[in-house]
Short mmCIF file of C-alpha atoms in Angstrom, two decimals:
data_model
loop_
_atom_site.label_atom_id
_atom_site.label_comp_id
_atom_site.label_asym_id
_atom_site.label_seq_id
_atom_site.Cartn_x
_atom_site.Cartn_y
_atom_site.Cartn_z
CA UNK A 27 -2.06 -5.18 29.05
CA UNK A 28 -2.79 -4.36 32.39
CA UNK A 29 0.19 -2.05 32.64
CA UNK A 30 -0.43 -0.13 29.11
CA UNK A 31 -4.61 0.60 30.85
CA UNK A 32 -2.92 2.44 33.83
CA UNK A 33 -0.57 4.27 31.94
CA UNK A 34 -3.60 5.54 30.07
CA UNK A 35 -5.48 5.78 32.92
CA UNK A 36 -3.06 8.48 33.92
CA UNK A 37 -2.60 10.56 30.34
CA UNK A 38 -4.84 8.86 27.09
CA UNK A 39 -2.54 10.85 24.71
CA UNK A 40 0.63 8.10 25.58
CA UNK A 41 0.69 6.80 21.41
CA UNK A 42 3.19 4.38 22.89
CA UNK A 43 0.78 2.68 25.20
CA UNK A 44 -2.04 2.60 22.96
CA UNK A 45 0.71 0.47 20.79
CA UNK A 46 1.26 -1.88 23.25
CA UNK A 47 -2.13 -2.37 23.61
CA UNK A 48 -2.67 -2.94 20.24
CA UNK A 49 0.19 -5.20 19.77
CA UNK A 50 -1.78 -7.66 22.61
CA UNK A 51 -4.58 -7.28 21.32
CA UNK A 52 -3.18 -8.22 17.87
CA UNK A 53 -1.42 -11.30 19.78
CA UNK A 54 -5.13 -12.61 20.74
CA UNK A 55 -6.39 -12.22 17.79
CA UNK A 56 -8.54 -9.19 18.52
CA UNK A 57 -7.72 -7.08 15.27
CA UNK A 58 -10.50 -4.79 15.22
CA UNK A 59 -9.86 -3.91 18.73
CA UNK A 60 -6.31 -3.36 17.64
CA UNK A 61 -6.90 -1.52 14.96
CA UNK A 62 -8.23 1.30 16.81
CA UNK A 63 -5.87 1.29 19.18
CA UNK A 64 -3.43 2.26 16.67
CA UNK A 65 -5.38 4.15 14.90
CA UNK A 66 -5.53 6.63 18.03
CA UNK A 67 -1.80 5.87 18.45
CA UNK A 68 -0.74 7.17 14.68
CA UNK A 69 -2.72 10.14 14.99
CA UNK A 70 -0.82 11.01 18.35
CA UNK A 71 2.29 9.98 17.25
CA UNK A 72 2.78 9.66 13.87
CA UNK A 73 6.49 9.76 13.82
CA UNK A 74 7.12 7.27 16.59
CA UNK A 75 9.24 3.87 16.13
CA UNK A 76 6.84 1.89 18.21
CA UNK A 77 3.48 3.03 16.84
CA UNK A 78 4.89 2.16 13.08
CA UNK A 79 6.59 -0.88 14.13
CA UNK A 80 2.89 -2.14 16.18
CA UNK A 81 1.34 -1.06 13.15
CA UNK A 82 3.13 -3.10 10.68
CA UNK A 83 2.95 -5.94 12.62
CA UNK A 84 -1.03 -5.37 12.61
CA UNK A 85 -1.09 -4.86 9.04
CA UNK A 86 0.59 -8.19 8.07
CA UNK A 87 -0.83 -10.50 10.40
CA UNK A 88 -4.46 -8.46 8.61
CA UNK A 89 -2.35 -9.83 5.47
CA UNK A 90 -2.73 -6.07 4.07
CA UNK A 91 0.83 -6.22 3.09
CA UNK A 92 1.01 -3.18 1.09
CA UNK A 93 0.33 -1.40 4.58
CA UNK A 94 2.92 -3.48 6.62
CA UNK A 95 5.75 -2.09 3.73
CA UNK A 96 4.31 1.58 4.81
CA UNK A 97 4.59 1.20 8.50
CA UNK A 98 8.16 -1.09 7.85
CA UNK A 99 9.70 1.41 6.30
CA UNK A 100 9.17 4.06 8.79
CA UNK A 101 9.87 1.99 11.06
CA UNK A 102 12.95 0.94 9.86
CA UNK A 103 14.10 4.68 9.01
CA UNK A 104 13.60 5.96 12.20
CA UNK A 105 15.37 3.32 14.18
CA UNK A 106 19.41 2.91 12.33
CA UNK A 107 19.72 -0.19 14.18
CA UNK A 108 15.90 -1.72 13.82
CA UNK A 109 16.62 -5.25 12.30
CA UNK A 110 13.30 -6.09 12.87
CA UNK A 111 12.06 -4.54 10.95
CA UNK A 112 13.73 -4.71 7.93
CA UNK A 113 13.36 -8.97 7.97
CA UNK A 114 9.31 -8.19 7.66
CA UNK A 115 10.07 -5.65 4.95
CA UNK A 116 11.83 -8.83 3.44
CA UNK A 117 9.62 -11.11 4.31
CA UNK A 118 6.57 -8.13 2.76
CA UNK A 119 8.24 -7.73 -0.54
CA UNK A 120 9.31 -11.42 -1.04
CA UNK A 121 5.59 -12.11 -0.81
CA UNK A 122 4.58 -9.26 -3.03
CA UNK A 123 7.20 -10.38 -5.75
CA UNK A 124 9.34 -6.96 -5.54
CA UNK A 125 12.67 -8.64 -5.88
CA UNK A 126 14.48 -5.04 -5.81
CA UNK A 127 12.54 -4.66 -2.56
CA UNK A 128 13.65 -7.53 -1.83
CA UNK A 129 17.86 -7.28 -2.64
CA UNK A 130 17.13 -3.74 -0.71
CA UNK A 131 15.65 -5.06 2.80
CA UNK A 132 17.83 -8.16 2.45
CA UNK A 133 21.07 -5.89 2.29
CA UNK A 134 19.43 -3.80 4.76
CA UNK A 135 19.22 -6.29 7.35
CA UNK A 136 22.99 -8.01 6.81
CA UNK A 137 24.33 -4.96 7.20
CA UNK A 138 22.53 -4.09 10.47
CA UNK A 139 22.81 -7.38 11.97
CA UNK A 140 26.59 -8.01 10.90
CA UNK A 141 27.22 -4.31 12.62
CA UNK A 142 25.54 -5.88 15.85
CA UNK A 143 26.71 -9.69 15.94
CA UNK A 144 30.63 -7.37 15.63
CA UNK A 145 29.50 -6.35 19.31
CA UNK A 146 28.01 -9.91 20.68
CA UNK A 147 28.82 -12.32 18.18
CA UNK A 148 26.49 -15.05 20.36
CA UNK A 149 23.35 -13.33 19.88
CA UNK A 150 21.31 -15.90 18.91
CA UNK A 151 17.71 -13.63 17.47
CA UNK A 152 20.73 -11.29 15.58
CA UNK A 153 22.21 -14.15 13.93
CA UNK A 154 18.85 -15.41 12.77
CA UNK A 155 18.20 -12.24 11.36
CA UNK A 156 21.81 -12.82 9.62
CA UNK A 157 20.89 -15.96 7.84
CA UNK A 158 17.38 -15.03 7.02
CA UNK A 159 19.06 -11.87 5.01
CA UNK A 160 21.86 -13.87 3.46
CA UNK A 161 19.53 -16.60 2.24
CA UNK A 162 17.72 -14.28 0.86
CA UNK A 163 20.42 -12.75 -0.97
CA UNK A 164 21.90 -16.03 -2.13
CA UNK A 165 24.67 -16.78 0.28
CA UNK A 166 23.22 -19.89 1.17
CA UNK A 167 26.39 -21.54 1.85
CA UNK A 168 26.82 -18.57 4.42
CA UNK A 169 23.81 -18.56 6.44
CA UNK A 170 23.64 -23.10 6.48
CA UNK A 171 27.04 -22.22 8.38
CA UNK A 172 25.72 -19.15 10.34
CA UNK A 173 22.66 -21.61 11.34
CA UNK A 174 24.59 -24.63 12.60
CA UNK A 175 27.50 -22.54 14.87
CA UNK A 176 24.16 -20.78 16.47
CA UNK A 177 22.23 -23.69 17.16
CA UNK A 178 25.65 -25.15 18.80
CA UNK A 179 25.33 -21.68 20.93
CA UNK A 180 21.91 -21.07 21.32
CA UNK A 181 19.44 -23.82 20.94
CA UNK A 182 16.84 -22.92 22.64
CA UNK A 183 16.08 -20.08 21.06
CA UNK A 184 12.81 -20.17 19.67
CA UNK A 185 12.73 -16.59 17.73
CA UNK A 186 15.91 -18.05 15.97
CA UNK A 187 14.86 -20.88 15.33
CA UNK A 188 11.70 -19.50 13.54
CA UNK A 189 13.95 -17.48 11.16
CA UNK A 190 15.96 -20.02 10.52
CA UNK A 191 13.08 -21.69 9.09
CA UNK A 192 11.71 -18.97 7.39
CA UNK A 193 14.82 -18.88 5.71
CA UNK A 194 15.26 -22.64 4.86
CA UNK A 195 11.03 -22.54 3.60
CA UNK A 196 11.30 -19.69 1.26
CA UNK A 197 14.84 -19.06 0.24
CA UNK A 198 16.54 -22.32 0.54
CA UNK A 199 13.65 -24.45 -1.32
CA UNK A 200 14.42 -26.85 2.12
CA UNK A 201 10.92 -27.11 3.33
CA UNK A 202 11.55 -30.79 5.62
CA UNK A 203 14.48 -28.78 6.85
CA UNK A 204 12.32 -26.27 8.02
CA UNK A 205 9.44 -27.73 9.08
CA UNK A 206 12.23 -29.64 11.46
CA UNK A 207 13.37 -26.44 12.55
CA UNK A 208 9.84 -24.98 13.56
CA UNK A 209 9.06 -28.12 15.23
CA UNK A 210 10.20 -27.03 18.80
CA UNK A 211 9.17 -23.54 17.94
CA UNK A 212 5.29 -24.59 17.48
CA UNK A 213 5.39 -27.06 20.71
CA UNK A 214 6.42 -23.69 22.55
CA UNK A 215 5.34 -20.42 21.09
CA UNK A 216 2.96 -18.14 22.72
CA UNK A 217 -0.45 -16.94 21.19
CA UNK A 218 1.20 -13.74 19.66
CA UNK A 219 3.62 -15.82 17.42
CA UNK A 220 0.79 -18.45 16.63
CA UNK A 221 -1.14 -15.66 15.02
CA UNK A 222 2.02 -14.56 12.97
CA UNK A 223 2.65 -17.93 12.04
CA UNK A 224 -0.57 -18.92 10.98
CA UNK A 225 -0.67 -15.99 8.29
CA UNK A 226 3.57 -15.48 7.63
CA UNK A 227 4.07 -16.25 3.67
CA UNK A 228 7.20 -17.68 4.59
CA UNK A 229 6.07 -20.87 6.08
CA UNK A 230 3.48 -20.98 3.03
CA UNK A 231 5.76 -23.19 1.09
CA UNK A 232 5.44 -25.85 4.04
CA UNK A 233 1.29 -25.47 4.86
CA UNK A 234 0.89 -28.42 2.83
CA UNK A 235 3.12 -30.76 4.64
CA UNK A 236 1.06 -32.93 6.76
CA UNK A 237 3.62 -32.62 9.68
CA UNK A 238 3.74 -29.16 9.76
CA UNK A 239 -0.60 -29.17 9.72
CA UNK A 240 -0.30 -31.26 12.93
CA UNK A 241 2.57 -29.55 14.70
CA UNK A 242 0.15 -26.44 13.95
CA UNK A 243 -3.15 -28.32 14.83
CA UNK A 244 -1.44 -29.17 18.28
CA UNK A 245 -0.24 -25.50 18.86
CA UNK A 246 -3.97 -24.40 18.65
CA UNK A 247 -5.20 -26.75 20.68
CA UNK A 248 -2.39 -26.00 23.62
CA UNK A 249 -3.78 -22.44 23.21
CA UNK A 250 -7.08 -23.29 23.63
CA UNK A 251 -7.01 -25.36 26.02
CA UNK A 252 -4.40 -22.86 27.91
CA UNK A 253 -7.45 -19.98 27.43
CA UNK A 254 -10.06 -22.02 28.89
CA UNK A 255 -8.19 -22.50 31.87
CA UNK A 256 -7.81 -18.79 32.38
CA UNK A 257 -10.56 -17.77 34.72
#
């Protein structure tokens, strides 16, 4: 935050900065705050990756999903190897009960994460990327294989992991499976990804389980009591 203020300290028209702001703002739960940060941002830069990709991420965790698609899209087209971006389009039209959206961004994404993982097959945050599109797209067989050979290689890896469970909540109908899965991710995750969590329609399948309310309920807490030691 500190870094994106003296960049705009020095020139106010950076639409990249103003993103990042936004984004950490977003991440502390300071929407409003966020929003016109991109707000200035789109009207500087309307055609740039960031500022679409900051403002999707805005939009969703506002749960304005119809926006997030928008920003996703443009995102996603000005970027050829953005995978990012199209697993929240998947995620967005999933939600929103588009299934052609859904085949679309699910193809999407296997293609431009199978193109990657042919350069580093061991890329853990690629490969969850890979199983969340090929569970979407009915391969589970696929991506339960493409999950256990990465968490043999990469087990630590908490953006993954997340996926993984995204995957295993809303496309493989395995909800203890993925509340296992998040598990580590919740006793770890920073703000930013408690604020996506707590409003990601994936994991909506699992809100109800009683360990997944208390692996959240302790995440807050760590947060809080993480802020109040901030002086």
């Amino acid at each position: 935050l500190a870094a994106a203020e003296r960049a705009l300290a020095l020139d106010a028209n950076l639409a990249e900065a103003h993103a990042i702001k936004a984004a950490i703002l977003a991440g502390g739960g300071h929407y409003d705050e966020a929003a016109a940060e991109i707000a200035t941002a789109l009207r500087l830069d309307p055609e740039s990756f960031e500022v679409n990709r900051s403002a999707g991420y805005l939009s969703f965790r506002r749960q304005q999903l119809a926006d997030a698609i928008r920003y996703f899209e443009k995102a996603m087209a000005l970027v050829e190897t953005d995978v990012n971006s199209a697993c929240m389009l998947l995620t967005c039209y999933t939600a929103t009960g588009n299934s052609e959206g859904t085949r679309r961004a699910a193809q999407l994404a296997l293609e431009r994460t199978e193109a990657a993982l042919a350069h580093d097959a061991n890329n853990g945050t690629v490969t969850g990327y890979s199983a969340y599109a090929l569970a979407a797209l009915g391969e589970s067989d696929r991506a339960r294989q493409r999950m256990s050979r990465a968490l043999l290689i990469d087990p630590d890896n908490l953006n993954m992991r997340y996926n993984f469970a995204c995957a295993l909540s809303v496309h493989l109908k395995e909800t203890q499976a993925a509340v296992d899965m998040l598990e580590p991710v919740l006793a770890n995750l920073a703000g930013g990804f408690l604020q996506h969590a707590k409003v990601d329609p994936d994991l909506d399948p699992v809100r109800a389980d009683p360990r997944f309310k208390a692996m959240l309920a302790a995440a807050e807490a760590r947060m809080a009591g993480a802020r109040d030691a901030t002086p």
